[in-house]
Coordinates of C-alpha atoms and ligand atoms in Angstrom, one line a residue:
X1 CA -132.1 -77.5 40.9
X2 CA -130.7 -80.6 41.9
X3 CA -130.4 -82.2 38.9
X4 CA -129.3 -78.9 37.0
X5 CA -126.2 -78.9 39.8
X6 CA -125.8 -83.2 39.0
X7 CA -125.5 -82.1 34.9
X8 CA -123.1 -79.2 35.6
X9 CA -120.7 -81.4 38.0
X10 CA -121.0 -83.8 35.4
X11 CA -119.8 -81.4 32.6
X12 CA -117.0 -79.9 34.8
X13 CA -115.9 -83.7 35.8
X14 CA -116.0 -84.3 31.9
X15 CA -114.2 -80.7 30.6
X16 CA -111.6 -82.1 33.1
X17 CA -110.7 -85.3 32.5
X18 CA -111.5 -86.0 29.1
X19 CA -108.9 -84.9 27.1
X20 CA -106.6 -86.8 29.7
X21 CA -104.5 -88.5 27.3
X22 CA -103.9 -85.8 25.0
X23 CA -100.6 -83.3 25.3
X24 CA -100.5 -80.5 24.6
X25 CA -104.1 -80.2 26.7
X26 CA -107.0 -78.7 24.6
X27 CA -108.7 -75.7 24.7
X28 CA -112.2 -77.8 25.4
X29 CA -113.2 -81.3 25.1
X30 CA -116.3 -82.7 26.1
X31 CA -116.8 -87.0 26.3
X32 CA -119.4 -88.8 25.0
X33 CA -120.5 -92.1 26.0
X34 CA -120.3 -93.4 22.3
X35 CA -117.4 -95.0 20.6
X36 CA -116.0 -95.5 16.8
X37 CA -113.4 -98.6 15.8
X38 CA -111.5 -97.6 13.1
X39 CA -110.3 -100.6 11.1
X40 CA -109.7 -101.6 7.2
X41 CA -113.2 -101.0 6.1
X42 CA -113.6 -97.4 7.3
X43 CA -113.7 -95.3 4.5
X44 CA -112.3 -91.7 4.4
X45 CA -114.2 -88.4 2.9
X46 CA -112.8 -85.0 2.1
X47 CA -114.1 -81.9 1.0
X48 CA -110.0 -80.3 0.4
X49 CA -106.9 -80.6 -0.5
X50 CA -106.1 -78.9 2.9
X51 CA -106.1 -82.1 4.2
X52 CA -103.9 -83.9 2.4
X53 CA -100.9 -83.9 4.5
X54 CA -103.0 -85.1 7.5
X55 CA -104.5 -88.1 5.3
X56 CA -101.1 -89.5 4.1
X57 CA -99.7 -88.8 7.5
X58 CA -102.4 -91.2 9.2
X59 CA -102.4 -94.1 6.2
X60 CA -98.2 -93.7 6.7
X61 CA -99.1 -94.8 10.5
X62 CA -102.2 -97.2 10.0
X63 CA -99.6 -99.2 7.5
X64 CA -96.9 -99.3 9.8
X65 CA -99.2 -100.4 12.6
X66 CA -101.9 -103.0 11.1
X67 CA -100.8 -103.0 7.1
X68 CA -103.7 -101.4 5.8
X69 CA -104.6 -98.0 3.9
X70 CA -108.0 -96.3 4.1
X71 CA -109.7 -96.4 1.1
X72 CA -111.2 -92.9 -0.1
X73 CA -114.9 -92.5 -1.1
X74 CA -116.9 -89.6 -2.8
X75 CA -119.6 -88.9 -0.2
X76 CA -119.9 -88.8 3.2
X77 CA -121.6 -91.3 4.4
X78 CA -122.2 -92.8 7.7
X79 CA -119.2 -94.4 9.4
X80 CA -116.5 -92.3 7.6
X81 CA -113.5 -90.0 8.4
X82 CA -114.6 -87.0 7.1
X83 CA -112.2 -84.3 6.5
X84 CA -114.6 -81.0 6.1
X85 CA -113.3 -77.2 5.3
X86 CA -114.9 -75.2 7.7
X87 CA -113.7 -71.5 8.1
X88 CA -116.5 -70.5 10.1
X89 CA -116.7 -73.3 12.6
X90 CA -113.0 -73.0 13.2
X91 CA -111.9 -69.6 13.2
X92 CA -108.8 -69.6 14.5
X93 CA -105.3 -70.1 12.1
X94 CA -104.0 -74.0 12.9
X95 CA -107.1 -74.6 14.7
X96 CA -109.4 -78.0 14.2
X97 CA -112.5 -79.5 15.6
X98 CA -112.7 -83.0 16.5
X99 CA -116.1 -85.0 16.6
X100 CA -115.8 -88.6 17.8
X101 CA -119.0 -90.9 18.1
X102 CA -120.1 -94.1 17.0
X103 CA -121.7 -92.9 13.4
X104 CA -118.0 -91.7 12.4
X105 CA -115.1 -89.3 13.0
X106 CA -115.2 -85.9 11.6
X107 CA -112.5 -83.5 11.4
X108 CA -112.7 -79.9 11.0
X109 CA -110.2 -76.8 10.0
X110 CA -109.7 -74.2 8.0
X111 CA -106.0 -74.8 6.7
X112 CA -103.3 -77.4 6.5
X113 CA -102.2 -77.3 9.7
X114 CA -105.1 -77.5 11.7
X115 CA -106.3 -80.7 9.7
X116 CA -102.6 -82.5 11.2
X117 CA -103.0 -81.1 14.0
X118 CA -106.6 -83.0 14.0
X119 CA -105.2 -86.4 13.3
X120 CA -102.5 -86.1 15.9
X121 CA -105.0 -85.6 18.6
X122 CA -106.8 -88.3 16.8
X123 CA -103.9 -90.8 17.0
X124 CA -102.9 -89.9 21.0
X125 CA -106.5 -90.9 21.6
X126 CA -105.8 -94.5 19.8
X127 CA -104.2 -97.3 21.7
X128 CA -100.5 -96.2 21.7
X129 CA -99.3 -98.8 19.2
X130 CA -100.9 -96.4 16.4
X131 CA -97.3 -94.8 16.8
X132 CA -95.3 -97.8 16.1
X133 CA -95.5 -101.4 14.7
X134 CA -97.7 -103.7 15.5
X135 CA -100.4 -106.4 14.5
X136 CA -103.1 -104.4 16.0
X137 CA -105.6 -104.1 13.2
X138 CA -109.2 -102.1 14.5
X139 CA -108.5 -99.3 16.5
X140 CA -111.3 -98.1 19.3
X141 CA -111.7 -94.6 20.0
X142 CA -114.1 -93.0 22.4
X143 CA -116.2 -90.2 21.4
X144 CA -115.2 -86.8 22.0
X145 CA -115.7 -83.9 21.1
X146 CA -112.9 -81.5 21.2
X147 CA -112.5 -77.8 20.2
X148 CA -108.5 -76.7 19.7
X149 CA -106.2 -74.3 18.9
X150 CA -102.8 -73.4 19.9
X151 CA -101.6 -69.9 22.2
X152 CA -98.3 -69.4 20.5
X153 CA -97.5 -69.7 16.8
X154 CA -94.1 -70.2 16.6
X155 CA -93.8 -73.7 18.9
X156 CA -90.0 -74.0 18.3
X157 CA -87.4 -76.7 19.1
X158 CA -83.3 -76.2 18.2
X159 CA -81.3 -78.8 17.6
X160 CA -77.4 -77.7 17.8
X161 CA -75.7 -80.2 14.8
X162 CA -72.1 -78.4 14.8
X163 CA -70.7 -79.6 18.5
X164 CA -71.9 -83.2 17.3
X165 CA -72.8 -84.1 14.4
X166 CA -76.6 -85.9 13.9
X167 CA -77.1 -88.1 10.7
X168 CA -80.3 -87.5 8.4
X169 CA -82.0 -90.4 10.0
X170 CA -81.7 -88.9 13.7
X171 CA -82.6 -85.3 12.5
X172 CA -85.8 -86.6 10.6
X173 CA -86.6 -88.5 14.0
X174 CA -86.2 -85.4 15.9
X175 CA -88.5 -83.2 13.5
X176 CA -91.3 -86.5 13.5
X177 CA -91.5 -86.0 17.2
X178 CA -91.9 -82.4 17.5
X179 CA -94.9 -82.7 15.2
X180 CA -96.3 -85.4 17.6
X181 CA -96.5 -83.0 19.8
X182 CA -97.6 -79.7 17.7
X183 CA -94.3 -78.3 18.3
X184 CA -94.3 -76.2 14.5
X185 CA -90.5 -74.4 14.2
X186 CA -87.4 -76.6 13.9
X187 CA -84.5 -74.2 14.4
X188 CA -81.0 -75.9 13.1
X189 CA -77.7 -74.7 14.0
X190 CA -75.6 -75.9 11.5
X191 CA -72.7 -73.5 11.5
X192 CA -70.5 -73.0 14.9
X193 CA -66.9 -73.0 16.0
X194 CA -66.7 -76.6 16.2
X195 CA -67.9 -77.5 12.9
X196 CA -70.1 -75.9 9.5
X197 CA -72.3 -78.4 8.9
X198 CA -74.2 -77.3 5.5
X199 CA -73.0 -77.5 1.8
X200 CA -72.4 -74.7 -0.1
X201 CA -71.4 -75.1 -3.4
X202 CA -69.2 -71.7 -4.1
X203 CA -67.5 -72.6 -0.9
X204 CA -66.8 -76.1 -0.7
X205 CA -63.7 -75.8 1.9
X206 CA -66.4 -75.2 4.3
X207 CA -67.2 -78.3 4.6
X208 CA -64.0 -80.0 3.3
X209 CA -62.1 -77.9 6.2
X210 CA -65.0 -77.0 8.2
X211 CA -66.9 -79.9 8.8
X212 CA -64.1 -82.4 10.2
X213 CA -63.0 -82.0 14.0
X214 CA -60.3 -83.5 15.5
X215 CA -56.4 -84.6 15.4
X216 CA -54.2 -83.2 12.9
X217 CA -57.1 -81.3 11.4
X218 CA -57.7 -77.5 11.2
X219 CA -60.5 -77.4 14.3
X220 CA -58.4 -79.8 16.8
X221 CA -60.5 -78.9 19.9
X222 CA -59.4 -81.9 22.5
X223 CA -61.1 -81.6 25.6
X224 CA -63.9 -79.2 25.5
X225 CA -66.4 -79.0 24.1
X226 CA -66.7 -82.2 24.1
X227 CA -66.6 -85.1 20.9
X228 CA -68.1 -87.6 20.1
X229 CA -65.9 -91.2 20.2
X230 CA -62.4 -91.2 21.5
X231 CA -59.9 -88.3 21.9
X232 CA -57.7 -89.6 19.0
X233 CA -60.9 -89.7 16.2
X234 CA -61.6 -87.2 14.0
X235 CA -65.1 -86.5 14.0
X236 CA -66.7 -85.0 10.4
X237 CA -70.1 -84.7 8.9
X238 CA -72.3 -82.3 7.2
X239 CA -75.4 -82.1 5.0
X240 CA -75.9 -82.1 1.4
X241 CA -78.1 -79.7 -0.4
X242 CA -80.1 -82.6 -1.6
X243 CA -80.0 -83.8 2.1
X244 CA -81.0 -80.6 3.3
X245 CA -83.9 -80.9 0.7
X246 CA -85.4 -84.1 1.8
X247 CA -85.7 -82.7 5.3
X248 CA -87.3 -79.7 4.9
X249 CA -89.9 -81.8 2.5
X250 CA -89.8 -84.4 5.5
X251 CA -90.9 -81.5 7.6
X252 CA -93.3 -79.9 5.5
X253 CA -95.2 -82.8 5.5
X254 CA -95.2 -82.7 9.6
X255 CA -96.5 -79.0 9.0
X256 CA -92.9 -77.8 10.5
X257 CA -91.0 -75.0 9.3
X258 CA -87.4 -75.0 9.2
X259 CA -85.2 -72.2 10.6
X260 CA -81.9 -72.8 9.4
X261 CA -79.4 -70.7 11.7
X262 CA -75.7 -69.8 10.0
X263 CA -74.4 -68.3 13.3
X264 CA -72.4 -64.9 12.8
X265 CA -70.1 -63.2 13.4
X266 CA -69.0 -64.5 16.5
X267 CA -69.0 -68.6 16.7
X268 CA -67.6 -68.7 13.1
X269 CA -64.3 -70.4 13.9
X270 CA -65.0 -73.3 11.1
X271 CA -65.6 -70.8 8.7
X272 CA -62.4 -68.4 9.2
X273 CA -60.3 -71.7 9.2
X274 CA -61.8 -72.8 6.1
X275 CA -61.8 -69.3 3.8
X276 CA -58.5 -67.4 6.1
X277 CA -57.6 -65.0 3.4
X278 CA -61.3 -64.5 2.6
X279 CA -62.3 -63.9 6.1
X280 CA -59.5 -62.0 7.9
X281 CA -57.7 -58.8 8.0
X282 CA -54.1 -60.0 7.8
X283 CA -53.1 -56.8 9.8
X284 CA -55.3 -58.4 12.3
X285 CA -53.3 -58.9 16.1
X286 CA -56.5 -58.9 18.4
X287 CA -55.8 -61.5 20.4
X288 CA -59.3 -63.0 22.2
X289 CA -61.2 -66.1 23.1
X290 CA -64.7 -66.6 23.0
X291 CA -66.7 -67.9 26.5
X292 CA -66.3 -71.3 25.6
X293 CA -62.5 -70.4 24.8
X294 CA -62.3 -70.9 21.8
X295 CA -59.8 -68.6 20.0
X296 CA -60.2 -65.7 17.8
X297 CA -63.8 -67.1 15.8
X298 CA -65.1 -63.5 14.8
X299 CA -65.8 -62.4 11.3
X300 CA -64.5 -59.2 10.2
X301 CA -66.8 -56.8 9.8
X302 CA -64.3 -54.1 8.0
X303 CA -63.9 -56.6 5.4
X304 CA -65.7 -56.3 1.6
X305 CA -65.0 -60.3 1.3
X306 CA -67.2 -61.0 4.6
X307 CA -70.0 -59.5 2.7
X308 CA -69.5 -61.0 -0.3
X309 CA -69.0 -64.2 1.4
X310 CA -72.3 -64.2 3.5
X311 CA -74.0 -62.9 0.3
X312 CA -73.2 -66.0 -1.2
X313 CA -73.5 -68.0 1.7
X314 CA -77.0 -66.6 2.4
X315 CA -78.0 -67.1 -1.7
X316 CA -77.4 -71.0 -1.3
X317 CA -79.3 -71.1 2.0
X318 CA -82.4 -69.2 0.8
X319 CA -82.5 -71.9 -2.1
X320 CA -82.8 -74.3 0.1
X321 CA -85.4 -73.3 2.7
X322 CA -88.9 -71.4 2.0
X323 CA -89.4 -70.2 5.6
X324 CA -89.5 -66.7 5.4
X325 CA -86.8 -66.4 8.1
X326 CA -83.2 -67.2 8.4
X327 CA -81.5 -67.2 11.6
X328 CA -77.8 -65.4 11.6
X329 CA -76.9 -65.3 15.1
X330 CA -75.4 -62.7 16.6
X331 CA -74.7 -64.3 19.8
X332 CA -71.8 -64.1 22.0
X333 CA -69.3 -61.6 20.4
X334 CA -66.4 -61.7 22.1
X335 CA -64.3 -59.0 23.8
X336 CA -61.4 -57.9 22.1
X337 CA -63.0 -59.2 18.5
X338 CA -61.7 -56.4 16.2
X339 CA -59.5 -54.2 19.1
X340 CA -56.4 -54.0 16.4
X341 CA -57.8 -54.8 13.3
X342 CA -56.7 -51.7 10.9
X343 CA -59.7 -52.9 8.6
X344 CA -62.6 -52.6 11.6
X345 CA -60.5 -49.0 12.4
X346 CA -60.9 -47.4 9.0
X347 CA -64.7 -48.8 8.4
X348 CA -65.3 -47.0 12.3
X349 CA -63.9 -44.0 10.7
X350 CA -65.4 -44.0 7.5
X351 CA -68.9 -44.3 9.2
X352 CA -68.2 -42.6 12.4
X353 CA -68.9 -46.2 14.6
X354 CA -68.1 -44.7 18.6
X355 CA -67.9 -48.3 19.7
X356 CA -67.7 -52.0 18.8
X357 CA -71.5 -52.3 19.4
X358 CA -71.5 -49.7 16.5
X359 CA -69.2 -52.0 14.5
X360 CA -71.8 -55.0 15.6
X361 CA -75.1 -53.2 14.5
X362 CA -73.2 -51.8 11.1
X363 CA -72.8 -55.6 10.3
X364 CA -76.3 -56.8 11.2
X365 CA -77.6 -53.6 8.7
X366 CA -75.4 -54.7 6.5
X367 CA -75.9 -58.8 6.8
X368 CA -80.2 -57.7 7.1
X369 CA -80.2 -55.5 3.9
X370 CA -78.4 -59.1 1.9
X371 CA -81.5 -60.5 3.7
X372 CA -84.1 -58.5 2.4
X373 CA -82.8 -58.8 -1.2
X374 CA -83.2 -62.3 -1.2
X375 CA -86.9 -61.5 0.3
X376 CA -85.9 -63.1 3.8
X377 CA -86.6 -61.7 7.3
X378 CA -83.8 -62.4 10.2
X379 CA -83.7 -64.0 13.2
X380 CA -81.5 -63.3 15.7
X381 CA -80.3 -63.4 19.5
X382 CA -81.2 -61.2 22.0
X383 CA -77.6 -59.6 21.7
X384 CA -78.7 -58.0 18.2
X385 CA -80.5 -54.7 20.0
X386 CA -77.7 -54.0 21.8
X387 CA -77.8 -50.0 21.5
X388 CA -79.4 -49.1 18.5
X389 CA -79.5 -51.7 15.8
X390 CA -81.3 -50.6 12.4
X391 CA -82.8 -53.5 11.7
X392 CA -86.6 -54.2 9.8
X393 CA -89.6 -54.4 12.3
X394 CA -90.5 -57.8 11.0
X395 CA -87.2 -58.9 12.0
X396 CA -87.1 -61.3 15.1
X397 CA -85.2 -61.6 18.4
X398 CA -84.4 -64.7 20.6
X399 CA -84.5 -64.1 24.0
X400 CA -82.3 -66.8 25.4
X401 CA -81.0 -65.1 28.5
X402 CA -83.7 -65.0 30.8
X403 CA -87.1 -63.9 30.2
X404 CA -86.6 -60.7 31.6
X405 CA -84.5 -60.1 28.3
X406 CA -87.5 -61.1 26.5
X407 CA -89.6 -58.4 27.6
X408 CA -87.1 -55.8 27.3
X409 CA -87.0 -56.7 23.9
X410 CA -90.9 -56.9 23.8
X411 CA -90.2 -53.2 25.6
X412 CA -88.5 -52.3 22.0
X413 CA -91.9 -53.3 20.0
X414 CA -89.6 -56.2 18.6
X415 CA -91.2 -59.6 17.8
X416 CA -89.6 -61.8 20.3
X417 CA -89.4 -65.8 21.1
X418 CA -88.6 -66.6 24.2
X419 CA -85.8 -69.2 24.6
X420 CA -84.6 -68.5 28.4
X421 CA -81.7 -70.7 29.4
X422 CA -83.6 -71.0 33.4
X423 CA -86.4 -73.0 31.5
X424 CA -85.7 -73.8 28.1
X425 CA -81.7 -74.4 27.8
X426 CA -82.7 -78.5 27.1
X427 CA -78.9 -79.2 27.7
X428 CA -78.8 -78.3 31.0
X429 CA -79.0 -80.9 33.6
X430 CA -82.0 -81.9 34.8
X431 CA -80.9 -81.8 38.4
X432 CA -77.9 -81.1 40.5
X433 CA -77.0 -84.8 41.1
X434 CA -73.7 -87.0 40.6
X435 CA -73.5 -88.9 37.1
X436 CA -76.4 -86.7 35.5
X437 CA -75.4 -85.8 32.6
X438 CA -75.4 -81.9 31.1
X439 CA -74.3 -78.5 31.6
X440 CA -74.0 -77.0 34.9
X441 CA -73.5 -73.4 33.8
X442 CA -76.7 -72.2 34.5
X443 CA -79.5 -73.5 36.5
X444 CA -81.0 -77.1 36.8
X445 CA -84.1 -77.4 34.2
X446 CA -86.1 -79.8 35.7
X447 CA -90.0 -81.2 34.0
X448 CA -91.3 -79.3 36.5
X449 CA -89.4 -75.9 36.2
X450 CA -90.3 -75.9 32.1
X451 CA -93.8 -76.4 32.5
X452 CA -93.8 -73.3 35.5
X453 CA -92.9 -70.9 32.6
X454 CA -95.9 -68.8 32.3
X455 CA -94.4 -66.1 29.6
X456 CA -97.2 -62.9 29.8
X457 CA -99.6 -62.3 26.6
X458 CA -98.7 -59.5 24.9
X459 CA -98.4 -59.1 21.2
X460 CA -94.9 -59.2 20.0
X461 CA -94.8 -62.3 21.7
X462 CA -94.9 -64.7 19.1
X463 CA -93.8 -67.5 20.8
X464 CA -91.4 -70.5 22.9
X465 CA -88.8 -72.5 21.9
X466 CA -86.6 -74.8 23.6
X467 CA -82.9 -75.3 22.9
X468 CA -81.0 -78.4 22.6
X469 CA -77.0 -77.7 22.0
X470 CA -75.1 -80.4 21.5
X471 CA -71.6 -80.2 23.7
X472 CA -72.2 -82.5 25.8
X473 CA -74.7 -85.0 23.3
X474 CA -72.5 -87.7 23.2
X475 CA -75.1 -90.4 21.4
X476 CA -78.8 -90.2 20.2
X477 CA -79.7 -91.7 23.4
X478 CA -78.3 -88.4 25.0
X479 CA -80.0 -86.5 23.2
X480 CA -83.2 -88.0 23.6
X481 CA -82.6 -87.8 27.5
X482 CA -81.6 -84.5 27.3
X483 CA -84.5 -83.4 25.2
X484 CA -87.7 -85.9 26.3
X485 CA -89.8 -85.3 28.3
X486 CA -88.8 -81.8 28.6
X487 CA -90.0 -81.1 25.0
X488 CA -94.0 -82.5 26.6
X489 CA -93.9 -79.4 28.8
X490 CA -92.7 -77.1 26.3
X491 CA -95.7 -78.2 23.7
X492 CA -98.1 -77.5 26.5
X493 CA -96.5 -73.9 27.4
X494 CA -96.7 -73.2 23.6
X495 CA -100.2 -74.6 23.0
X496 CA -102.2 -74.4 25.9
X497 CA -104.2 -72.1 27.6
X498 CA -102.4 -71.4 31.0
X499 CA -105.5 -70.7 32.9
X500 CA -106.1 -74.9 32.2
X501 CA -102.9 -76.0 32.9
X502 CA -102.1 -77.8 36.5
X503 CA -98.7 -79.0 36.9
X504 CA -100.5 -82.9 38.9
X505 CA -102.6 -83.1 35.6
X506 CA -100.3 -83.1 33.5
X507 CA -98.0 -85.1 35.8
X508 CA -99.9 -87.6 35.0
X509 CA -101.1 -87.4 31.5
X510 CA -96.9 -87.7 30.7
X511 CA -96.7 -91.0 33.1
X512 CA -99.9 -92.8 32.0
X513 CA -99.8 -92.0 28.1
X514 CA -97.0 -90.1 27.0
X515 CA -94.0 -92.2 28.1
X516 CA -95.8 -95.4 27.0
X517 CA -96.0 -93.8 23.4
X518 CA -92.6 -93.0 23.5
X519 CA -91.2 -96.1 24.8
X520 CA -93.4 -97.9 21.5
X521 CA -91.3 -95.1 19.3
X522 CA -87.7 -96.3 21.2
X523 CA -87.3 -92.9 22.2
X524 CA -84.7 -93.1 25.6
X525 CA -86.5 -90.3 27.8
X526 CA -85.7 -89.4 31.2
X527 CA -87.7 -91.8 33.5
X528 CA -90.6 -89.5 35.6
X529 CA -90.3 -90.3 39.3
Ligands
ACM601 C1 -76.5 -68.8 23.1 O1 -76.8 -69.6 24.1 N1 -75.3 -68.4 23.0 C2 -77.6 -68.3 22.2

């Protein structure tokens, strides 16, 4: 009795602590007493092609760290890596199975996902220089054994590029460390009033016009939001198409989908000042600014050429990205958008619209039908069901003001993420306190107040994502502040089981493992006190 009370302390003490370097915490993991060094004569095995994006992501890191690729064999024999296709041990979609002990390393899944997500939970249990440079050249690991898969599977993080601007190299760092961390959806606002930051070839003004910021231009914002370098610079960037290419590829191959967001029809000042005679009813004289004051930034929804604008906008877009969604917005419209337009009038006529939430629903029908012929499926903000919006069931709704929005919208049967500013608005500050820097609009977002969100399980659920707008991202050190380690508490809300998480534990997984692996990476986090 004694002993059987001694073995089950034993394997509660283990189920514990075990996996206490690895975030986002496992569904089970069990120690053993064994160990395996990994080093230039470990050969790897595998049975599928599945795992091919995990294999070149690991040699990418074991030649950055200690110069040396692992040489592939034909059979497993003892002392390998061994990738192994195994739909019936892991059942679960991005799921693996981890076996650590001193005969080899063995990694099991049933897709390409869950074979990554293997090797990153291999690599967080290797010394932390694994994610940098080093000279370190055989690699110790302890034996585990560890059975995963995530809660949520849309693990999303948004970067906001129009406010500020981020170069290619800063973007692909961004979307590496999400997939450190499991984090799955990269969401990219790239079209705002401050700045359209995607080509599109039949427009190019967009981003001739659209994309600079600054004196003497056509969006000469001064004080707020604010830009990057001094008051007198004209700020400008966008991305290429071939740009845009080699970062969804640079994704893929992190097992990340990009959600590219081309925000309408509010937040479109760049656009209207790029395309005017395209894009507004010159009978127009509403007379409105937005919530961040911006004046008169609304598309006109009475107007053929919006639609055939967005139709064309939207062709280029879906060329470039093979999620299945797109993101269009819908946040934000402001009041008095449309009021004395004589075009919105005789389209409210012509359909019988009551109200300007009719006029706001006829154009996300519209914009979701241009969708559906180019085979997409929309995202949108939580302002989209605002009375009754036609829109496709598989269509999907942000939640972003607080969760209680979220489950209204779950109320609706629509598929909803749940992006609340109270816990996931990663621009906010971090705490009420002179010189920290962020947005004071809504309430502080501390570590601690991410990781208590507990959304409920229900199906339309389909997942978390945090937010990072860029107003007040002056630098990529910002930006890193701003989003680490708030990001470690969001991939343990989206992967974890909450029943295992403890706010102490994982405390002090981010102090004693995470923030050293950052600090090798040069990321500028937000010190934990
Ligand atoms: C939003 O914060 N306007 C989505």
């Amino acid at each position: 009795m004694k002993m059987r009370l001694t073995a089950l302390l034993l394997l509660c003490f283990s189920l514990l602590f075990a996996s206490g370097q690895i975030i986002p915490k496992p569904l089970q993991s069990i120690k053993n007493s064994n160990a395996f060094t990994l080093d230039s004569h470990t050969r790897f095995y595998t049975d599928t092609p599945l795992a091919k994006t995990a294999v070149t992501y690991l040699q990418d890191h074991l030649q950055n760290a200690s110069d040396y690729r692992l040489k592939q064999i034909d059979t497993p024999i003892v002392g390998t890596l061994h990738f192994h296709y195994a739909p019936q041990t892991v059942t679960k979609a991005e799921g693996y199975r981890l076996s650590i002990d001193s005969k080899g390393i063995l990694i099991q899944a049933r897709d390409r996902s869950g074979f990554f997500y293997g090797v990153i939970t291999l690599m967080q249990l290797m010394p932390k220089q694994i994610w940098g440079e080093s000279s370190v050249k055989k690699w110790r690991i302890e034996g585990i054994e560890i059975i995963d898969a995530p809660r949520y599977r849309w693990r999303g993080m948004m970067l906001d590029v129009s406010r500020n601007f981020f170069d290619v190299a800063y973007v692909k760092k961004f979307i590496d460390r999400m997939a450190q961390y499991k984090l799955n959806r990269f969401h990219w606002h790239l079209t705002d009033d401050e700045g359209w930051r995607i080509e599109i070839k039949r427009y190019p003004l967009l981003t001739k016009i659209g994309a600079v910021r600054g004196p003497g231009t056509k969006l000469p914002f001064s004080s707020f939001p604010t830009m990057r370098g001094p008051k007198d610079h004209v700020q400008r960037g966008f991305y290429t198409q071939a740009q845009v290419r080699d970062i969804v590829a640079y994704a893929k191959a992190r097992c990340i989908e990009v959600l590219p967001e081309i925000d309408m029809p509010g937040h479109a000042k760049a656009a209207l000042v790029s395309y005017p005679r395209l894009l507004t009813d010159p009978k127009d004289t509403s007379r409105y600014r937005s919530v961040q004051r911006v004046a008169n930034n609304t598309l006109n929804p009475g107007l053929k050429s919006t639609y055939r604008f967005l139709d064309g906008v939207i062709s280029e877009v879906v060329a470039l990205f093979p999620f299945d969604y797109i993101h269009l917005g819908g946040d934000e419209v402001p009041k008095g958008a449309w009021n004395r337009s004589p075009a919105v009038k005789k389209l409210m006529q012509k359909h019988h619209l009551k109200s300007r939430r009719d006029v706001q629903n006829y154009f996300f029908t519209r914009v979701d039908a241009i969708l559906k012929k180019h085979g997409k499926k929309m995202v949108a903000w939580q302002e989209v069901l605002q009375g009754s919006p036609k829109l496709r069931n598989e269509d999907m709704v942000m939640a972003w003001k607080s969760p209680k929005a979220g489950y209204r919208a779950i109320e609706k049967h629509r598929n909803t993420i749940m992006a609340p500013v109270q816990y996931l608005y990663f621009d906010q500050q971090y705490k009420r306190a002179k010189g920290e820097p962020g947005q004071k609009w809504s309430t502080p977002v501390s570590l601690k107040k991410v990781y208590s969100f507990r959304p409920k399980r229900t199906c339309c659920l389909k997942g978390v994502e945090a937010c990072l707008w860029s107003e007040t991202l002056l630098d990529e050190h910002i930006a890193d502040y701003f989003a680490w380690p708030r990001a470690l508490a969001l991939c343990e809300i989206a992967w974890s089981a909450p029943e295992h998480r403890q706010w102490h534990s994982f405390k002090k997984r981010v102090q004693q493992f995470a923030l050293p692996r950052l600090k090798v990476q040069h990321v500028h986090y937000r010190p934990v006190n």
